[in-house]
Short mmCIF file of C-alpha atoms in Angstrom, two decimals:
data_model
loop_
_atom_site.label_atom_id
_atom_site.label_comp_id
_atom_site.label_asym_id
_atom_site.label_seq_id
_atom_site.Cartn_x
_atom_site.Cartn_y
_atom_site.Cartn_z
CA MET S 1 54.27 24.73 -13.86
CA VAL S 2 53.95 22.57 -16.93
CA SER S 3 57.72 22.92 -18.29
CA SER S 4 56.60 19.58 -21.56
CA LEU S 5 54.24 18.13 -23.23
CA ARG S 6 54.85 15.54 -25.15
CA LEU S 7 53.32 13.71 -27.59
CA PRO S 8 55.77 10.78 -28.86
CA THR S 9 53.48 9.00 -31.30
CA LEU S 10 52.03 11.56 -32.95
CA THR S 11 55.93 13.19 -34.02
CA SER S 12 54.96 10.89 -37.51
CA PHE S 13 52.58 13.83 -38.16
CA PHE S 14 54.23 16.53 -37.99
CA SER S 15 54.76 18.70 -41.38
CA PRO S 16 56.88 21.91 -41.85
CA SER S 17 55.24 25.10 -42.64
CA PHE S 18 54.36 26.15 -45.60
CA THR S 19 53.09 29.57 -47.63
CA ARG S 20 49.79 30.90 -49.39
CA ARG S 21 48.53 29.12 -52.67
CA SER S 22 48.95 32.13 -55.81
CA THR S 23 45.54 32.14 -57.59
CA VAL S 24 45.12 33.91 -60.87
CA SER S 25 41.41 34.14 -60.75
CA PRO S 26 39.26 37.85 -59.77
CA ARG S 27 38.92 37.93 -56.74
CA ARG S 28 37.24 40.35 -53.76
CA ARG S 29 40.02 43.58 -52.66
CA PHE S 30 40.02 45.05 -49.95
CA HIS S 31 42.98 47.14 -48.18
CA LEU S 32 43.86 45.47 -45.28
CA ARG S 33 46.13 43.35 -43.70
CA PRO S 34 47.41 40.23 -45.33
CA PRO S 35 45.33 36.95 -45.54
CA LEU S 36 45.09 34.65 -42.98
CA ALA S 37 46.36 31.25 -44.28
CA ALA S 38 49.41 33.74 -44.70
CA GLY S 39 50.43 33.21 -40.80
CA PHE S 40 51.60 29.29 -41.45
CA SER S 41 54.42 30.33 -43.05
CA ALA S 42 56.33 32.43 -39.63
CA GLN S 43 54.80 29.45 -37.35
CA SER S 44 57.41 27.51 -35.79
CA ALA S 45 58.77 23.74 -37.26
CA ALA S 46 58.87 23.35 -33.72
CA SER S 47 55.59 23.58 -32.65
CA SER S 48 54.86 22.12 -35.10
CA PRO S 49 51.82 19.78 -34.89
CA PRO S 50 49.36 17.82 -38.07
CA GLU S 51 48.64 19.18 -41.04
CA THR S 52 44.89 21.51 -41.79
CA GLU S 53 42.98 21.24 -44.47
CA ASN S 54 44.96 24.30 -45.94
CA GLN S 55 48.30 22.49 -46.04
CA VAL S 56 46.82 20.00 -47.71
CA ASP S 57 45.45 21.29 -50.36
CA SER S 58 48.62 23.66 -50.80
CA LYS S 59 50.58 20.69 -51.95
CA LYS S 60 48.06 20.32 -54.94
CA SER S 61 49.85 24.31 -56.41
CA SER S 62 51.72 26.63 -56.11
CA ARG S 63 52.35 29.32 -52.87
CA VAL S 64 53.33 32.83 -52.56
CA GLN S 65 55.16 34.40 -49.50
CA ASP S 66 53.85 36.24 -47.56
CA ARG S 67 52.15 39.67 -49.52
CA GLY S 68 52.91 42.69 -46.26
CA ASN S 69 51.18 45.27 -46.84
CA THR S 70 49.13 44.34 -50.44
CA ASP S 71 45.63 43.46 -50.57
CA ARG S 72 43.57 41.19 -49.02
CA VAL S 73 40.99 39.19 -51.09
CA ILE S 74 38.04 36.90 -51.31
CA THR S 75 38.43 34.00 -53.02
CA PRO S 76 34.69 33.41 -55.02
CA ARG S 77 33.05 30.59 -53.19
CA SER S 78 32.35 28.19 -56.03
CA GLN S 79 35.81 28.13 -57.17
CA ASP S 80 37.13 26.68 -54.01
CA PHE S 81 34.94 26.69 -50.81
CA ASN S 82 38.47 26.53 -48.27
CA ALA S 83 39.91 28.80 -49.28
CA TRP S 84 37.24 31.90 -49.45
CA TYR S 85 35.95 30.18 -45.96
CA LEU S 86 39.20 30.93 -44.59
CA ASP S 87 39.44 34.10 -46.64
CA VAL S 88 36.42 35.18 -44.34
CA ILE S 89 37.96 34.35 -41.32
CA ALA S 90 40.75 36.06 -42.00
CA ASN S 91 38.91 39.15 -43.76
CA ALA S 92 36.14 39.30 -41.17
CA GLU S 93 38.47 39.38 -38.05
CA LEU S 94 37.60 36.51 -37.00
CA ALA S 95 40.83 35.07 -35.77
CA ASP S 96 44.22 34.28 -36.28
CA TYR S 97 46.65 31.01 -35.76
CA GLY S 98 48.26 31.13 -32.89
CA PRO S 99 52.03 29.92 -32.62
CA VAL S 100 51.47 26.33 -32.07
CA ARG S 101 49.78 25.51 -35.71
CA GLY S 102 46.74 23.53 -35.84
CA THR S 103 45.62 26.74 -32.67
CA MET S 104 43.71 29.77 -33.44
CA VAL S 105 43.65 33.10 -31.56
CA ILE S 106 40.08 34.13 -31.26
CA ARG S 107 39.82 38.08 -32.37
CA PRO S 108 36.68 40.10 -30.50
CA TYR S 109 34.78 40.47 -33.28
CA GLY S 110 34.47 36.20 -33.85
CA TYR S 111 34.42 35.47 -29.75
CA ALA S 112 31.62 37.75 -29.88
CA ILE S 113 29.68 35.68 -32.15
CA TRP S 114 30.97 32.91 -29.82
CA GLU S 115 29.29 34.93 -26.70
CA ALA S 116 26.03 35.23 -28.24
CA ILE S 117 26.08 31.82 -28.31
CA GLN S 118 26.78 31.01 -24.56
CA ASP S 119 24.57 33.76 -23.82
CA TYR S 120 21.40 31.68 -25.06
CA LEU S 121 22.48 28.59 -24.04
CA ASN S 122 23.41 30.02 -20.57
CA VAL S 123 19.42 30.79 -19.90
CA LYS S 124 18.22 27.61 -21.60
CA PHE S 125 21.05 25.33 -19.47
CA LYS S 126 19.80 27.45 -15.70
CA GLU S 127 15.96 27.33 -16.80
CA THR S 128 16.54 23.44 -17.62
CA GLY S 129 17.53 23.22 -14.13
CA HIS S 130 21.80 22.69 -14.32
CA SER S 131 24.19 24.98 -12.74
CA ASN S 132 27.91 26.36 -13.94
CA MET S 133 31.31 25.02 -12.19
CA TYR S 134 34.39 24.27 -13.13
CA PHE S 135 36.55 21.05 -12.81
CA PRO S 136 40.58 21.03 -13.96
CA GLN S 137 41.75 20.93 -17.00
CA PHE S 138 44.70 17.93 -15.90
CA ILE S 139 43.31 14.59 -15.77
CA PRO S 140 45.64 11.29 -14.85
CA TYR S 141 45.82 8.63 -17.12
CA SER S 142 45.06 6.44 -15.11
CA PHE S 143 41.04 7.88 -14.89
CA ILE S 144 40.84 7.73 -18.73
CA GLU S 145 41.89 4.17 -18.52
CA LYS S 146 38.72 3.32 -16.73
CA GLU S 147 36.37 2.84 -18.92
CA ALA S 148 37.81 0.46 -21.45
CA SER S 149 35.98 1.90 -24.93
CA HIS S 150 36.59 5.18 -24.09
CA VAL S 151 40.36 4.78 -23.97
CA GLU S 152 40.18 3.44 -26.90
CA GLY S 153 37.93 5.81 -28.96
CA PHE S 154 40.53 8.90 -27.19
CA SER S 155 43.67 7.17 -27.43
CA PRO S 156 44.64 9.12 -30.45
CA GLU S 157 43.46 12.59 -29.97
CA LEU S 158 45.35 12.65 -25.86
CA ALA S 159 47.85 15.15 -25.61
CA LEU S 160 49.98 14.15 -22.46
CA VAL S 161 52.26 16.29 -19.77
CA THR S 162 55.25 13.62 -18.66
CA VAL S 163 57.10 16.47 -16.94
CA GLY S 164 56.36 18.71 -14.23
CA GLY S 165 58.23 21.04 -12.47
CA GLY S 166 61.64 20.17 -13.75
CA LYS S 167 60.68 16.56 -13.14
CA GLU S 168 59.29 13.48 -14.12
CA LEU S 169 55.84 12.93 -13.18
CA GLU S 170 54.58 9.49 -11.70
CA GLU S 171 52.03 9.27 -13.23
CA LYS S 172 51.18 11.23 -16.79
CA LEU S 173 47.82 14.23 -16.90
CA VAL S 174 45.64 14.12 -19.72
CA VAL S 175 44.51 17.55 -20.98
CA ARG S 176 41.31 17.96 -20.77
CA PRO S 177 39.54 15.98 -24.54
CA THR S 178 36.49 15.50 -22.58
CA SER S 179 35.70 15.55 -18.79
CA GLU S 180 33.38 12.24 -18.57
CA THR S 181 35.93 10.67 -16.19
CA ILE S 182 37.14 14.00 -14.02
CA VAL S 183 33.06 14.71 -13.51
CA ASN S 184 32.68 11.04 -12.53
CA HIS S 185 35.92 11.42 -9.94
CA MET S 186 34.13 13.66 -8.33
CA PHE S 187 30.66 12.85 -8.80
CA THR S 188 31.34 9.44 -6.19
CA GLN S 189 32.61 11.97 -3.64
CA TRP S 190 28.85 13.89 -3.58
CA ILE S 191 26.74 11.63 -4.13
CA HIS S 192 25.38 9.39 -1.66
CA SER S 193 21.78 8.91 -1.20
CA TYR S 194 19.13 9.27 -4.12
CA ARG S 195 18.58 12.22 -2.57
CA ASP S 196 21.34 13.92 -4.28
CA LEU S 197 19.50 13.02 -7.78
CA PRO S 198 19.84 14.69 -10.12
CA LEU S 199 22.90 16.59 -9.98
CA MET S 200 22.83 18.15 -13.25
CA ILE S 201 26.02 20.52 -13.59
CA ASN S 202 27.28 22.50 -16.95
CA GLN S 203 31.19 23.78 -17.99
CA TRP S 204 32.04 25.84 -20.24
CA ALA S 205 35.50 25.18 -20.90
CA ASN S 206 38.98 24.75 -23.10
CA VAL S 207 39.56 20.89 -24.76
CA THR S 208 42.22 20.02 -26.62
CA ARG S 209 42.27 16.54 -28.99
CA TRP S 210 45.06 16.65 -30.96
CA GLU S 211 43.76 16.29 -34.87
CA MET S 212 45.03 14.93 -37.61
CA ARG S 213 44.31 17.31 -39.93
CA THR S 214 42.75 20.99 -39.13
CA LYS S 215 40.43 23.97 -40.02
CA PRO S 216 39.83 27.29 -38.00
CA PHE S 217 36.90 27.29 -36.07
CA VAL S 218 35.88 23.64 -37.49
CA ARG S 219 38.40 21.22 -35.85
CA THR S 220 41.33 23.05 -33.87
CA LEU S 221 43.94 21.29 -30.90
CA GLU S 222 42.37 23.82 -28.55
CA PHE S 223 39.06 24.64 -29.31
CA LEU S 224 35.74 26.15 -26.19
CA TRP S 225 33.05 24.81 -25.91
CA GLN S 226 30.27 23.60 -22.81
CA GLU S 227 30.02 20.69 -21.76
CA GLY S 228 26.77 19.21 -19.58
CA HIS S 229 27.54 16.15 -17.39
CA THR S 230 24.31 14.71 -14.77
CA ALA S 231 23.54 12.20 -12.87
CA HIS S 232 20.26 10.38 -12.79
CA ALA S 233 18.86 7.51 -10.37
CA THR S 234 16.62 5.74 -13.69
CA PRO S 235 17.51 5.11 -16.56
CA GLU S 236 14.41 6.74 -18.26
CA GLU S 237 15.11 10.29 -16.77
CA ALA S 238 18.85 9.87 -18.38
CA GLU S 239 17.24 9.31 -21.58
CA LYS S 240 15.02 12.65 -21.38
CA GLU S 241 17.27 14.02 -20.26
CA ALA S 242 19.84 13.91 -22.89
CA LEU S 243 16.92 14.34 -25.91
CA GLN S 244 15.74 17.59 -23.48
CA MET S 245 19.44 19.09 -24.28
CA ILE S 246 19.85 18.15 -27.92
CA ASP S 247 16.30 19.52 -28.54
CA VAL S 248 17.62 22.75 -26.61
CA TYR S 249 20.35 22.88 -28.89
CA THR S 250 17.34 21.41 -32.75
CA LYS S 251 16.18 25.36 -31.13
CA PHE S 252 19.21 27.01 -30.32
CA ALA S 253 20.18 25.63 -34.63
CA TYR S 254 16.96 27.22 -35.51
CA GLU S 255 16.03 30.21 -34.37
CA GLN S 256 19.22 32.44 -33.47
CA ALA S 257 21.50 30.74 -36.00
CA ALA S 258 18.46 30.06 -38.41
CA ILE S 259 20.99 26.41 -39.30
CA PRO S 260 18.28 24.39 -40.18
CA VAL S 261 19.54 21.20 -38.58
CA ILE S 262 19.10 17.64 -39.09
CA ALA S 263 18.66 16.02 -35.30
CA GLY S 264 18.77 11.97 -34.82
CA ARG S 265 20.28 9.17 -33.04
CA LYS S 266 24.14 8.03 -34.11
CA SER S 267 24.42 4.72 -35.16
CA LYS S 268 26.82 2.85 -33.20
CA VAL S 269 29.84 3.07 -35.08
CA GLU S 270 29.60 6.69 -34.56
CA THR S 271 28.31 7.07 -31.22
CA PHE S 272 30.79 8.49 -28.68
CA ALA S 273 33.58 6.24 -26.89
CA GLY S 274 31.88 5.10 -24.11
CA ALA S 275 27.90 5.99 -24.03
CA ASN S 276 24.81 3.81 -25.19
CA LYS S 277 22.76 6.10 -27.36
CA THR S 278 24.66 9.44 -28.49
CA TYR S 279 21.85 12.20 -30.45
CA THR S 280 23.26 15.13 -32.71
CA ILE S 281 22.16 17.83 -35.36
CA GLU S 282 23.86 17.60 -38.32
CA ALA S 283 23.90 21.06 -40.24
CA MET S 284 24.49 21.29 -44.09
CA MET S 285 27.15 23.63 -45.44
CA GLY S 286 27.47 25.55 -48.38
CA ASP S 287 29.53 22.99 -49.94
CA ARG S 288 26.87 20.28 -48.49
CA LYS S 289 29.31 19.17 -46.59
CA ALA S 290 27.70 17.43 -43.56
CA LEU S 291 28.45 19.64 -39.90
CA GLN S 292 27.98 17.78 -36.02
CA ALA S 293 26.73 20.97 -34.86
CA GLY S 294 26.22 19.21 -31.39
CA THR S 295 26.26 16.03 -29.35
CA SER S 296 24.11 14.69 -26.64
CA HIS S 297 25.00 11.16 -25.34
CA ASN S 298 23.56 9.02 -22.57
CA LEU S 299 25.41 7.16 -20.96
CA GLY S 300 23.51 4.82 -18.93
CA GLN S 301 25.91 3.21 -16.48
CA ASN S 302 29.00 2.95 -17.84
CA PHE S 303 30.80 5.42 -16.43
CA SER S 304 29.08 5.10 -13.04
CA ARG S 305 29.93 1.28 -13.14
CA ALA S 306 33.90 2.27 -13.90
CA PHE S 307 33.90 4.81 -10.77
CA GLY S 308 32.10 3.46 -8.61
CA THR S 309 29.15 6.26 -8.54
CA GLN S 310 26.41 5.17 -6.50
CA GLU S 311 23.71 5.95 -4.39
CA SER S 312 23.61 4.14 -1.04
CA GLY S 313 19.94 3.50 -1.04
CA GLN S 314 20.53 0.53 -2.85
CA ARG S 315 23.86 0.23 -3.87
CA GLN S 316 22.44 1.60 -7.27
CA HIS S 317 25.00 3.55 -9.91
CA VAL S 318 23.50 6.03 -11.23
CA TRP S 319 22.32 7.31 -14.53
CA GLN S 320 24.52 9.75 -16.69
CA THR S 321 24.15 11.69 -19.24
CA SER S 322 26.47 14.49 -21.10
CA TRP S 323 26.11 16.91 -23.86
CA ALA S 324 28.38 19.58 -25.78
CA VAL S 325 28.43 22.31 -28.45
CA SER S 326 31.68 24.34 -28.97
CA THR S 327 32.94 27.09 -31.17
CA ARG S 328 32.56 24.97 -33.65
CA PHE S 329 29.38 26.86 -33.95
CA VAL S 330 30.97 29.60 -35.38
CA GLY S 331 32.55 27.86 -38.29
CA GLY S 332 29.56 26.48 -38.75
CA ILE S 333 27.72 29.55 -39.33
CA ILE S 334 30.42 30.86 -41.62
CA MET S 335 29.17 28.30 -44.03
CA THR S 336 25.76 27.89 -43.82
CA HIS S 337 25.12 31.69 -45.01
CA GLY S 338 27.95 33.18 -46.53
CA ASP S 339 28.26 34.51 -49.55
CA ASP S 340 31.43 36.13 -52.51
CA THR S 341 31.40 38.86 -50.76
CA GLY S 342 32.40 37.43 -46.91
CA LEU S 343 30.11 36.75 -43.77
CA MET S 344 26.30 37.25 -43.08
CA LEU S 345 25.19 36.72 -40.08
CA PRO S 346 21.88 35.99 -39.06
CA PRO S 347 20.16 39.53 -36.61
CA ARG S 348 20.32 37.74 -33.30
CA ILE S 349 23.50 36.48 -33.11
CA ALA S 350 25.25 38.89 -35.04
CA PRO S 351 27.98 41.13 -33.05
CA ILE S 352 26.95 44.25 -34.74
CA GLN S 353 23.34 44.80 -36.12
CA VAL S 354 22.96 47.51 -37.59
CA VAL S 355 26.14 49.77 -39.04
CA ILE S 356 25.75 53.57 -39.62
CA VAL S 357 27.55 54.78 -42.59
CA PRO S 358 27.52 59.02 -42.79
CA ILE S 359 27.95 61.17 -45.90
CA TRP S 360 28.85 64.40 -46.79
CA LYS S 361 31.89 65.71 -49.56
CA LYS S 362 32.16 69.16 -47.78
CA ILE S 363 33.56 70.11 -44.79
CA ASP S 364 30.74 72.37 -43.76
CA GLU S 365 28.35 68.81 -43.91
CA LYS S 366 30.30 67.23 -41.89
CA THR S 367 28.55 68.46 -38.28
CA GLY S 368 24.89 68.00 -39.37
CA VAL S 369 25.45 64.58 -40.52
CA LEU S 370 27.50 63.11 -37.67
CA ASP S 371 24.92 64.84 -35.28
CA ALA S 372 21.74 63.03 -37.54
CA ALA S 373 23.72 60.14 -37.55
CA THR S 374 25.28 59.83 -33.98
CA SER S 375 20.85 60.69 -32.67
CA VAL S 376 19.93 57.46 -35.04
CA ALA S 377 22.38 55.27 -33.75
CA GLU S 378 21.40 56.08 -29.74
CA THR S 379 17.42 55.77 -30.54
CA LEU S 380 18.41 52.74 -31.53
CA LYS S 381 20.92 51.88 -28.90
CA THR S 382 17.95 52.76 -26.78
CA ALA S 383 16.10 50.52 -28.50
CA GLY S 384 18.04 47.15 -27.36
CA LEU S 385 19.79 47.00 -30.78
CA LYS S 386 23.41 45.72 -31.03
CA VAL S 387 25.07 49.62 -33.68
CA LYS S 388 27.86 50.73 -34.83
CA LEU S 389 28.42 54.59 -36.44
CA ASP S 390 31.56 54.17 -38.47
CA ASP S 391 32.46 57.63 -38.01
CA THR S 392 35.86 57.28 -39.16
CA ASP S 393 37.04 59.88 -42.01
CA GLN S 394 40.32 57.77 -43.07
CA ARG S 395 37.77 55.17 -45.49
CA THR S 396 35.16 56.44 -48.29
CA PRO S 397 31.86 55.38 -48.17
CA GLY S 398 32.34 52.81 -50.02
CA TRP S 399 34.75 51.13 -48.60
CA LYS S 400 32.93 51.05 -45.24
CA PHE S 401 30.18 49.44 -47.11
CA ASN S 402 32.15 46.62 -48.46
CA PHE S 403 33.58 46.16 -45.60
CA TRP S 404 30.50 46.05 -43.44
CA GLU S 405 29.04 43.92 -46.33
CA MET S 406 31.89 41.90 -45.87
CA LYS S 407 31.84 41.80 -41.67
CA GLY S 408 28.24 40.10 -42.31
CA VAL S 409 26.27 42.71 -41.03
CA PRO S 410 22.45 42.62 -41.18
CA LEU S 411 21.50 46.14 -41.97
CA ARG S 412 23.40 49.33 -43.38
CA ILE S 413 22.23 52.67 -41.98
CA GLU S 414 23.29 56.03 -44.80
CA ILE S 415 22.71 59.39 -43.85
CA GLY S 416 24.17 62.07 -45.92
CA PRO S 417 22.96 65.54 -46.37
CA ARG S 418 19.78 65.33 -48.42
CA ASP S 419 18.45 62.79 -45.96
CA VAL S 420 19.40 65.16 -43.06
CA SER S 421 17.45 67.51 -44.73
CA SER S 422 14.42 65.78 -44.99
CA GLY S 423 14.39 63.96 -41.94
CA SER S 424 14.93 60.34 -43.24
CA VAL S 425 18.25 57.63 -43.88
CA VAL S 426 18.55 54.73 -46.08
CA ILE S 427 18.38 51.40 -45.35
CA SER S 428 20.26 48.50 -47.48
CA ARG S 429 20.10 44.69 -45.95
CA ARG S 430 22.99 42.39 -46.16
CA ASP S 431 21.06 39.49 -47.51
CA ILE S 432 20.08 41.13 -50.64
CA PRO S 433 23.23 42.85 -52.13
CA GLY S 434 23.07 45.80 -54.52
CA LYS S 435 19.57 48.09 -55.17
CA GLN S 436 17.35 45.89 -54.50
CA GLY S 437 17.78 45.62 -50.84
CA LYS S 438 18.01 49.09 -51.18
CA VAL S 439 15.06 51.86 -48.90
CA PHE S 440 15.20 55.10 -49.45
CA GLY S 441 13.02 57.72 -47.44
CA ILE S 442 12.56 55.59 -43.69
CA SER S 443 12.04 58.26 -41.29
CA MET S 444 14.27 59.32 -38.75
CA GLU S 445 11.20 60.07 -36.16
CA PRO S 446 12.22 57.12 -33.60
CA SER S 447 9.31 55.33 -33.27
CA VAL S 448 9.26 54.91 -36.91
CA LEU S 449 12.68 54.29 -37.41
CA GLU S 450 13.32 51.84 -34.49
CA ALA S 451 10.07 49.91 -35.63
CA TYR S 452 10.68 49.44 -39.41
CA VAL S 453 14.85 48.12 -38.45
CA LYS S 454 13.27 45.63 -36.08
CA ASP S 455 10.83 44.35 -38.81
CA ARG S 456 13.54 44.41 -41.28
CA LEU S 457 16.69 42.34 -38.56
CA ASP S 458 13.10 39.62 -38.07
CA GLU S 459 12.52 39.26 -41.83
CA ILE S 460 16.40 38.72 -42.40
CA GLN S 461 16.04 35.99 -39.68
CA SER S 462 13.72 34.83 -41.40
CA SER S 463 15.10 34.68 -44.61
CA LEU S 464 18.02 33.28 -44.19
CA LEU S 465 16.57 30.49 -42.19
CA GLN S 466 14.36 29.86 -45.01
CA ARG S 467 16.57 30.24 -47.71
CA ALA S 468 18.72 27.33 -45.73
CA ILE S 469 16.19 24.99 -45.59
CA SER S 470 15.35 25.14 -49.66
CA PHE S 471 19.06 24.81 -49.75
CA ARG S 472 19.33 21.20 -47.51
CA ASP S 473 16.81 20.00 -49.29
CA SER S 474 17.23 20.01 -52.50
CA ASN S 475 20.78 18.54 -51.69
CA ILE S 476 19.19 14.99 -50.04
CA VAL S 477 18.23 12.39 -52.50
CA ASP S 478 15.81 9.33 -51.50
CA VAL S 479 17.74 6.61 -52.39
CA SER S 480 16.64 2.60 -52.23
CA SER S 481 19.57 0.66 -53.38
CA TYR S 482 23.38 0.97 -53.36
CA GLU S 483 24.64 2.16 -56.38
CA GLU S 484 21.81 4.85 -55.75
CA LEU S 485 23.31 6.28 -52.07
CA LYS S 486 26.94 5.69 -54.17
CA GLU S 487 25.85 7.50 -57.10
CA ALA S 488 24.24 10.39 -54.99
CA ILE S 489 27.33 10.70 -52.68
CA SER S 490 29.49 11.36 -55.65
CA LEU S 491 26.96 14.52 -57.06
CA GLY S 492 28.28 16.28 -53.58
CA LYS S 493 23.63 15.55 -52.25
CA TRP S 494 23.07 14.03 -48.78
CA ALA S 495 21.39 10.36 -49.69
CA ARG S 496 18.84 9.37 -47.06
CA GLY S 497 17.40 5.92 -47.06
CA PRO S 498 16.25 2.81 -45.45
CA TRP S 499 19.29 0.79 -43.03
CA SER S 500 19.45 -2.22 -41.07
CA ALA S 501 22.81 -3.53 -42.41
CA SER S 502 25.68 -4.26 -39.99
CA ASP S 503 28.38 -2.28 -38.97
CA ALA S 504 30.69 -3.86 -41.48
CA ASP S 505 28.72 -3.04 -44.60
CA GLU S 506 28.59 0.60 -42.62
CA LEU S 507 32.08 0.90 -42.67
CA ARG S 508 32.31 -0.69 -46.48
CA VAL S 509 29.96 2.42 -47.36
CA LYS S 510 32.69 5.10 -45.67
CA GLU S 511 35.57 3.26 -47.45
CA GLU S 512 34.05 3.29 -50.68
CA THR S 513 32.51 6.50 -50.36
CA GLY S 514 34.01 8.12 -48.14
CA ALA S 515 30.35 9.23 -46.60
CA THR S 516 29.21 8.24 -43.14
CA ILE S 517 25.68 7.24 -41.57
CA ARG S 518 24.60 11.20 -39.77
CA CYS S 519 21.91 10.16 -38.24
CA PHE S 520 18.54 8.21 -37.86
CA PRO S 521 16.69 11.10 -37.80
CA PHE S 522 13.77 11.60 -35.39
CA GLU S 523 11.41 12.20 -37.80
CA GLN S 524 10.48 9.20 -39.98
CA PRO S 525 8.90 8.18 -42.33
CA GLN S 526 5.60 5.96 -42.37
CA GLY S 527 5.62 2.73 -43.99
CA THR S 528 6.89 -0.64 -44.91
CA LYS S 529 10.82 -0.13 -45.56
CA THR S 530 13.85 -2.41 -47.12
CA CYS S 531 16.84 -2.05 -46.51
CA LEU S 532 18.41 -0.13 -48.92
CA MET S 533 22.23 -2.49 -48.77
CA THR S 534 20.50 -5.84 -47.75
CA GLY S 535 17.03 -6.30 -48.83
CA SER S 536 15.71 -6.54 -45.52
CA PRO S 537 13.04 -5.37 -43.83
CA ALA S 538 14.15 -1.62 -42.25
CA GLU S 539 12.43 0.39 -38.77
CA GLU S 540 14.69 3.52 -39.75
CA VAL S 541 15.97 5.73 -42.69
CA ALA S 542 19.06 7.02 -42.51
CA ILE S 543 21.45 9.74 -43.45
CA PHE S 544 24.68 9.40 -45.81
CA ALA S 545 26.90 12.21 -45.84
CA LYS S 546 30.50 13.55 -46.41
CA SER S 547 31.33 15.53 -43.53
CA TYR S 548 33.80 18.21 -42.02
#
């Protein structure tokens, strides 16, 4: 039993609880429970981790107290992107704040999105030869110290346990920020010969990083992820593995999440602490900030040398990789596809793909409408679709339309008495609002309905991806000088330009513009290039952007 958690170097960052900002602009209303951000005001100041972005924003404007059972509202996205994001998380019932500020409780609807991510990736990991296992979340601090750059990179984010069972521990423990160190400790006991290689494992786990500013799903003190760890006999095998896994993440982003990420290599400054190379997928959010959505690291022999992990044949240290995606991806899906109405979920990762709303006015119409709605639901479920029949009579059909649109359900089927008589239904697409996205007279005949619904879901999946690609491409500016780069960043764009300058120059860009090198894309333009900063020859273009 752990009786205390001490973080002596971080107390200066703790801040008191707060209440939600007041706005006077029109917002979309739902008669539900209070907004997410208001939950902060009820949290204990005794369990105060660092500030959230919403806390920082709150200092710039007035706040109101928890509004009890009054209407819930969604801030227009174009007005305040951060407030919109928090409102969507609350209204769509994705997550709520935990009693320790900076932590979150993932609610069933939000966790179902994470499960869809798990379901896809788990299959891909096993197809590529990896096995799932689990490592302890408590790591001896001496393990972290063994790899110098690793402890330097993670030291500010570590949560340390110093008391257990009512006694001071002989050695403080780190609450898992990542598992390279404990994995290598075990690898040294499992790898005795080249015959034990490659060793390729993955774990689904929680990790803790004591962040300065938090944002639900995007950056929290504790989050869920998968972390893969592999050991190989040669550097070529390790490099191939690192690239293979970033490719798995890229395909997931495009094919499942409909997020057109840019895959590439991180700069030396942005490389993972303890890695030789870090590969990344970078996604453009709706506010044009970059989100690092997944990473894959070629660790070289850095950790195997530190821990003495070697195969005994030639006494050679093994070559390693690690790679991960987290619940941050859920935040990326929200911020990529959402609109003023709320969530807009790609069908392949949506917890509910089709919602059926029966409509009746007279009591003698109810039975026939519900029977037809139930039959339609069973037809689509049998076809392998994720279907919700909203047959509650406590809410009006109009309220239900708004509610399920806000939760991002891709398709809505409406069935009323006239539809029952004609043997047809009305179908509305979430990605095309209003009458334009509504089609009447779709036959209830199972084969016809099933084919129509599946085709529309495929169209929505493709439409969301193409929309995101267009948005991304229209907000990337090619630059050839530092002045052009600064102008692009000041306009909220991504800047793409040739780069061969020093680490110091890279840090200067960050200090003066707030942007960092997100990656050197794998897809590079042909021809000679001149560094935008120094005027020297450059072999690659880099992408610069402000990020989460």
